[in-house]
N, CA, C and O atoms as a DFTB+ gen file, in Angstrom:
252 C
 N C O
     1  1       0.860      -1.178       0.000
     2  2       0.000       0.000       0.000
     3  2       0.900       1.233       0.000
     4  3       1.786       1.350       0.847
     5  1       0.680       2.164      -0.953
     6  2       1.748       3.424      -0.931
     7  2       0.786       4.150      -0.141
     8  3      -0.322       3.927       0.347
     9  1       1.727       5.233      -0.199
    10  2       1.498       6.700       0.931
    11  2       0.039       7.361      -0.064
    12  3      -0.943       7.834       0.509
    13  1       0.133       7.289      -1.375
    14  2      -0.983       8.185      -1.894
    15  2      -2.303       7.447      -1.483
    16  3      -3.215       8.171      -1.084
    17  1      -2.443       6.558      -1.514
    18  2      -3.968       5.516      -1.353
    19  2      -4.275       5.865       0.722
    20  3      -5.389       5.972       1.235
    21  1      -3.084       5.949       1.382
    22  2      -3.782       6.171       2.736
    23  2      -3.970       8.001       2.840
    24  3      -4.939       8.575       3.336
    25  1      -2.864       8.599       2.279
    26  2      -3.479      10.238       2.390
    27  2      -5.076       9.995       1.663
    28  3      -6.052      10.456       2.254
    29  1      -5.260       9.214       0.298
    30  2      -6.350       9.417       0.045
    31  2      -7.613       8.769       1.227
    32  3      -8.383       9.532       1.810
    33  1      -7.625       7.643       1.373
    34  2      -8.494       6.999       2.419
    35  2      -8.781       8.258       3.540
    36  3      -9.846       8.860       3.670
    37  1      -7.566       8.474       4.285
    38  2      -7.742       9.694       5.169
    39  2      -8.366      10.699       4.668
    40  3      -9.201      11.033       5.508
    41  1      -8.457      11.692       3.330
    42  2      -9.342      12.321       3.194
    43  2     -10.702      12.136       2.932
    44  3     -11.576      12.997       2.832
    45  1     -10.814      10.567       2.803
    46  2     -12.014      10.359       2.465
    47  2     -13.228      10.469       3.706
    48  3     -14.416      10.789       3.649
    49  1     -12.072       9.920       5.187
    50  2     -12.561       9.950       6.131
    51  2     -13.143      11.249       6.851
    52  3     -14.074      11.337       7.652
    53  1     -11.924      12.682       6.075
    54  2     -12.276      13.901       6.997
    55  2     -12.826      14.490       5.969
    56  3     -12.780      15.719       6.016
    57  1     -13.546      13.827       4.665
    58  2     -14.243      14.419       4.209
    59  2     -13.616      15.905       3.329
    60  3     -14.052      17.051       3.220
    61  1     -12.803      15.434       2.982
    62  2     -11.949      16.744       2.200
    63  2     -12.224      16.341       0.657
    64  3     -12.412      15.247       0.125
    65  1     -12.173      17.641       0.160
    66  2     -12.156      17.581      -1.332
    67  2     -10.886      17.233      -2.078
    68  3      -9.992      17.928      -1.596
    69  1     -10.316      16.296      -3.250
    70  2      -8.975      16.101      -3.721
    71  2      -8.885      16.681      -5.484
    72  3      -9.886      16.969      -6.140
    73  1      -7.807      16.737      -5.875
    74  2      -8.026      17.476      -6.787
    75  2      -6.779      15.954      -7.794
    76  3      -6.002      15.267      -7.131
    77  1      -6.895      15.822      -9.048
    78  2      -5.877      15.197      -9.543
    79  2      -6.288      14.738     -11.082
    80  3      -7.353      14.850     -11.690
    81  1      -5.053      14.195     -11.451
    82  2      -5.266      13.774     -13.355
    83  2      -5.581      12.585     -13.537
    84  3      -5.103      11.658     -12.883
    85  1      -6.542      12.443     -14.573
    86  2      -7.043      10.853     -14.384
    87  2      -6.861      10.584     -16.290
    88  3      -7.478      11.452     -16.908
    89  1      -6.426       9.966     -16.836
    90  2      -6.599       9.823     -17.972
    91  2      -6.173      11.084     -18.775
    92  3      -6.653      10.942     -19.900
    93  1      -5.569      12.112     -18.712
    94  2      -4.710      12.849     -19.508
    95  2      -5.866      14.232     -19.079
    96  3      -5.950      15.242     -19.777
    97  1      -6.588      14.032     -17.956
    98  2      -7.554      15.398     -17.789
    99  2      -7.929      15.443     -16.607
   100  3      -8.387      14.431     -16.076
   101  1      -7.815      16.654     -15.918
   102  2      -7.707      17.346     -14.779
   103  2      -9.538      17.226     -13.773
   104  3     -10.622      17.641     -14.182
   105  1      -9.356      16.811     -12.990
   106  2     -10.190      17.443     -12.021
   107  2      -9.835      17.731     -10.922
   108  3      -8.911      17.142     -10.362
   109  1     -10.473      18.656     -10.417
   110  2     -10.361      19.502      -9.433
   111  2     -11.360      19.590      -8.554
   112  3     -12.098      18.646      -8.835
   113  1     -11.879      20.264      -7.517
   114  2     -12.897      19.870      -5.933
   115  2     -13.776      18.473      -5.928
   116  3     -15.005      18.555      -5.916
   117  1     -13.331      17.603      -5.934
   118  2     -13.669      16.003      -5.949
   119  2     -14.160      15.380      -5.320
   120  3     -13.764      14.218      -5.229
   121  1     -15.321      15.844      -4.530
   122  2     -15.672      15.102      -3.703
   123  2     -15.797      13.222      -3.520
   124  3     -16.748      12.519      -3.863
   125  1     -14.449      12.771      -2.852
   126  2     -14.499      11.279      -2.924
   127  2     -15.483      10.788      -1.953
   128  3     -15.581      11.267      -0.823
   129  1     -16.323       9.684      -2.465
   130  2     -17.188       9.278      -1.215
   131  2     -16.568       7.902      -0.275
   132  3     -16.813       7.690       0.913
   133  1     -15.471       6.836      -1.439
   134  2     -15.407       5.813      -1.067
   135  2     -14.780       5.198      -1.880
   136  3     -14.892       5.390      -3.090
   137  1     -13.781       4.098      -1.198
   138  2     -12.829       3.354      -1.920
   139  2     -13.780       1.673      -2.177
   140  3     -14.670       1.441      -1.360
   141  1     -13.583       0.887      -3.019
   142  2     -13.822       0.195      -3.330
   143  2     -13.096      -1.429      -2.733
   144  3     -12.343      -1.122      -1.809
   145  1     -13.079      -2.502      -2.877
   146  2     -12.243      -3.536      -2.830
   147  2     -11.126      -3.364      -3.813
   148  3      -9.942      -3.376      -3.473
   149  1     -11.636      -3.167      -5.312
   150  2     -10.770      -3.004      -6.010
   151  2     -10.239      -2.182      -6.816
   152  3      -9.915      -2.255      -8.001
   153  1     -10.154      -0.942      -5.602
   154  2      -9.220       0.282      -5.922
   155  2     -10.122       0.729      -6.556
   156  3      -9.593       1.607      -7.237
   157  1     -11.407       0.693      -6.839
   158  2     -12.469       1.822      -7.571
   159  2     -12.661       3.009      -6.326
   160  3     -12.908       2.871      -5.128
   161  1     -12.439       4.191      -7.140
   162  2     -12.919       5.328      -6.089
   163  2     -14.456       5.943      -6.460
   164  3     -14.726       6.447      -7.551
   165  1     -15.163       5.838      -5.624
   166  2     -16.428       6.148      -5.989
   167  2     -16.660       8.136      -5.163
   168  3     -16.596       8.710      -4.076
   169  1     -16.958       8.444      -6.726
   170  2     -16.789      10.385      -6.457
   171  2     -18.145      10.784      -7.089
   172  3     -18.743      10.039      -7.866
   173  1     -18.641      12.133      -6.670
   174  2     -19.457      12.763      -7.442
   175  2     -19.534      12.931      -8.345
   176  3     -20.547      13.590      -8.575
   177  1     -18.986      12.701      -9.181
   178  2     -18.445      12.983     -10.671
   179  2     -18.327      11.224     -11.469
   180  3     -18.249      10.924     -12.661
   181  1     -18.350      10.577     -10.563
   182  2     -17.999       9.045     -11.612
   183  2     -17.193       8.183     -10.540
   184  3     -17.036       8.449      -9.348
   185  1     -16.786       7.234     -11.157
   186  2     -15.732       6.125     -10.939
   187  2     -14.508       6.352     -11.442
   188  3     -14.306       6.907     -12.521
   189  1     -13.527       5.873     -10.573
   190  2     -12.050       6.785     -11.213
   191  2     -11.588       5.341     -10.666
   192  3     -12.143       4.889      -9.665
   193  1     -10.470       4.542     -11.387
   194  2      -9.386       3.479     -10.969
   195  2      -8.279       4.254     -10.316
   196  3      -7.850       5.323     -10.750
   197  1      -7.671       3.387      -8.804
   198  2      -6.924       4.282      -8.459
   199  2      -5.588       4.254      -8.973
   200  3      -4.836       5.164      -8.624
   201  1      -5.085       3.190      -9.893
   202  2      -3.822       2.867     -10.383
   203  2      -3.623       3.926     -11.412
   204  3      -2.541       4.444     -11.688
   205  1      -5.081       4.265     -12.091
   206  2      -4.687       5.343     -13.005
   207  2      -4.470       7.138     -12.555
   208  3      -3.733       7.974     -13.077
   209  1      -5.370       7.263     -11.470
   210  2      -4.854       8.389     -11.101
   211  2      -3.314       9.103     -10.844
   212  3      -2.376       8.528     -10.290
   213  1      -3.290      10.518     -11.392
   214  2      -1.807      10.686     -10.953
   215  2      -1.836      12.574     -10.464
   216  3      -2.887      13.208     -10.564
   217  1      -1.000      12.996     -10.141
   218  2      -0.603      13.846      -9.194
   219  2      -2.030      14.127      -8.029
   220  3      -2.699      15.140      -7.824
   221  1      -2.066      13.385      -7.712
   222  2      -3.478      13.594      -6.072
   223  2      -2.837      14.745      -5.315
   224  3      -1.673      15.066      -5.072
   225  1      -3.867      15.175      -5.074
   226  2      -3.665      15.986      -4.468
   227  2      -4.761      16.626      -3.172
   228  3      -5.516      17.409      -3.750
   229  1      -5.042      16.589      -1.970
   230  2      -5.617      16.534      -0.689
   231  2      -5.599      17.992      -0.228
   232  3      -4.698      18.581       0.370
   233  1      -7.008      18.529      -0.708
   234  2      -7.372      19.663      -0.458
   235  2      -7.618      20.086       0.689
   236  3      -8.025      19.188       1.426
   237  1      -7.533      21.270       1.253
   238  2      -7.850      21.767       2.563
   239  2      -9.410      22.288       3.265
   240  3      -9.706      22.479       4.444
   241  1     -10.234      22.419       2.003
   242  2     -10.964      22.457       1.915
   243  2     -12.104      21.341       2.027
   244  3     -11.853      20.481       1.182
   245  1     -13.361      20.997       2.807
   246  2     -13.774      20.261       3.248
   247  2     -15.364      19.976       2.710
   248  3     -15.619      20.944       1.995
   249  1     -16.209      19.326       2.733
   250  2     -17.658      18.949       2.243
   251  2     -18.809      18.747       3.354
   252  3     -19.954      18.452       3.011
């Protein structure tokens, strides 16, 4: 388990918004609701794989 999947879990817990690139395109205030068994992140916006995500990023900002 790397460091990005527990910062993410942890924000999922305090309910923070994350911002990051998924497939060659940007989103930004993300509300994540929930990790999956198999690394599916379930967000307001869709289903995101977490192997494909890249620069995450753990907003300060909260939901």
């Amino acid at each position: 388990m790397n460091i990005e999947f527990r910062f993410l879990q942890k924000a999922i817990n305090d309910k923070n918004y994350i911002s990051f690139t998924y497939e060659d395109k940007s989103y930004k205030n993300i509300k994540a609701i929930k990790i999956d068994e198999q690394n599916i992140i379930h967000c307001d916006n869709g289903l995101f794989e977490f192997e494909k995500i890249k620069k995450l990023q753990i907003l300060k900002n909260k939901f």
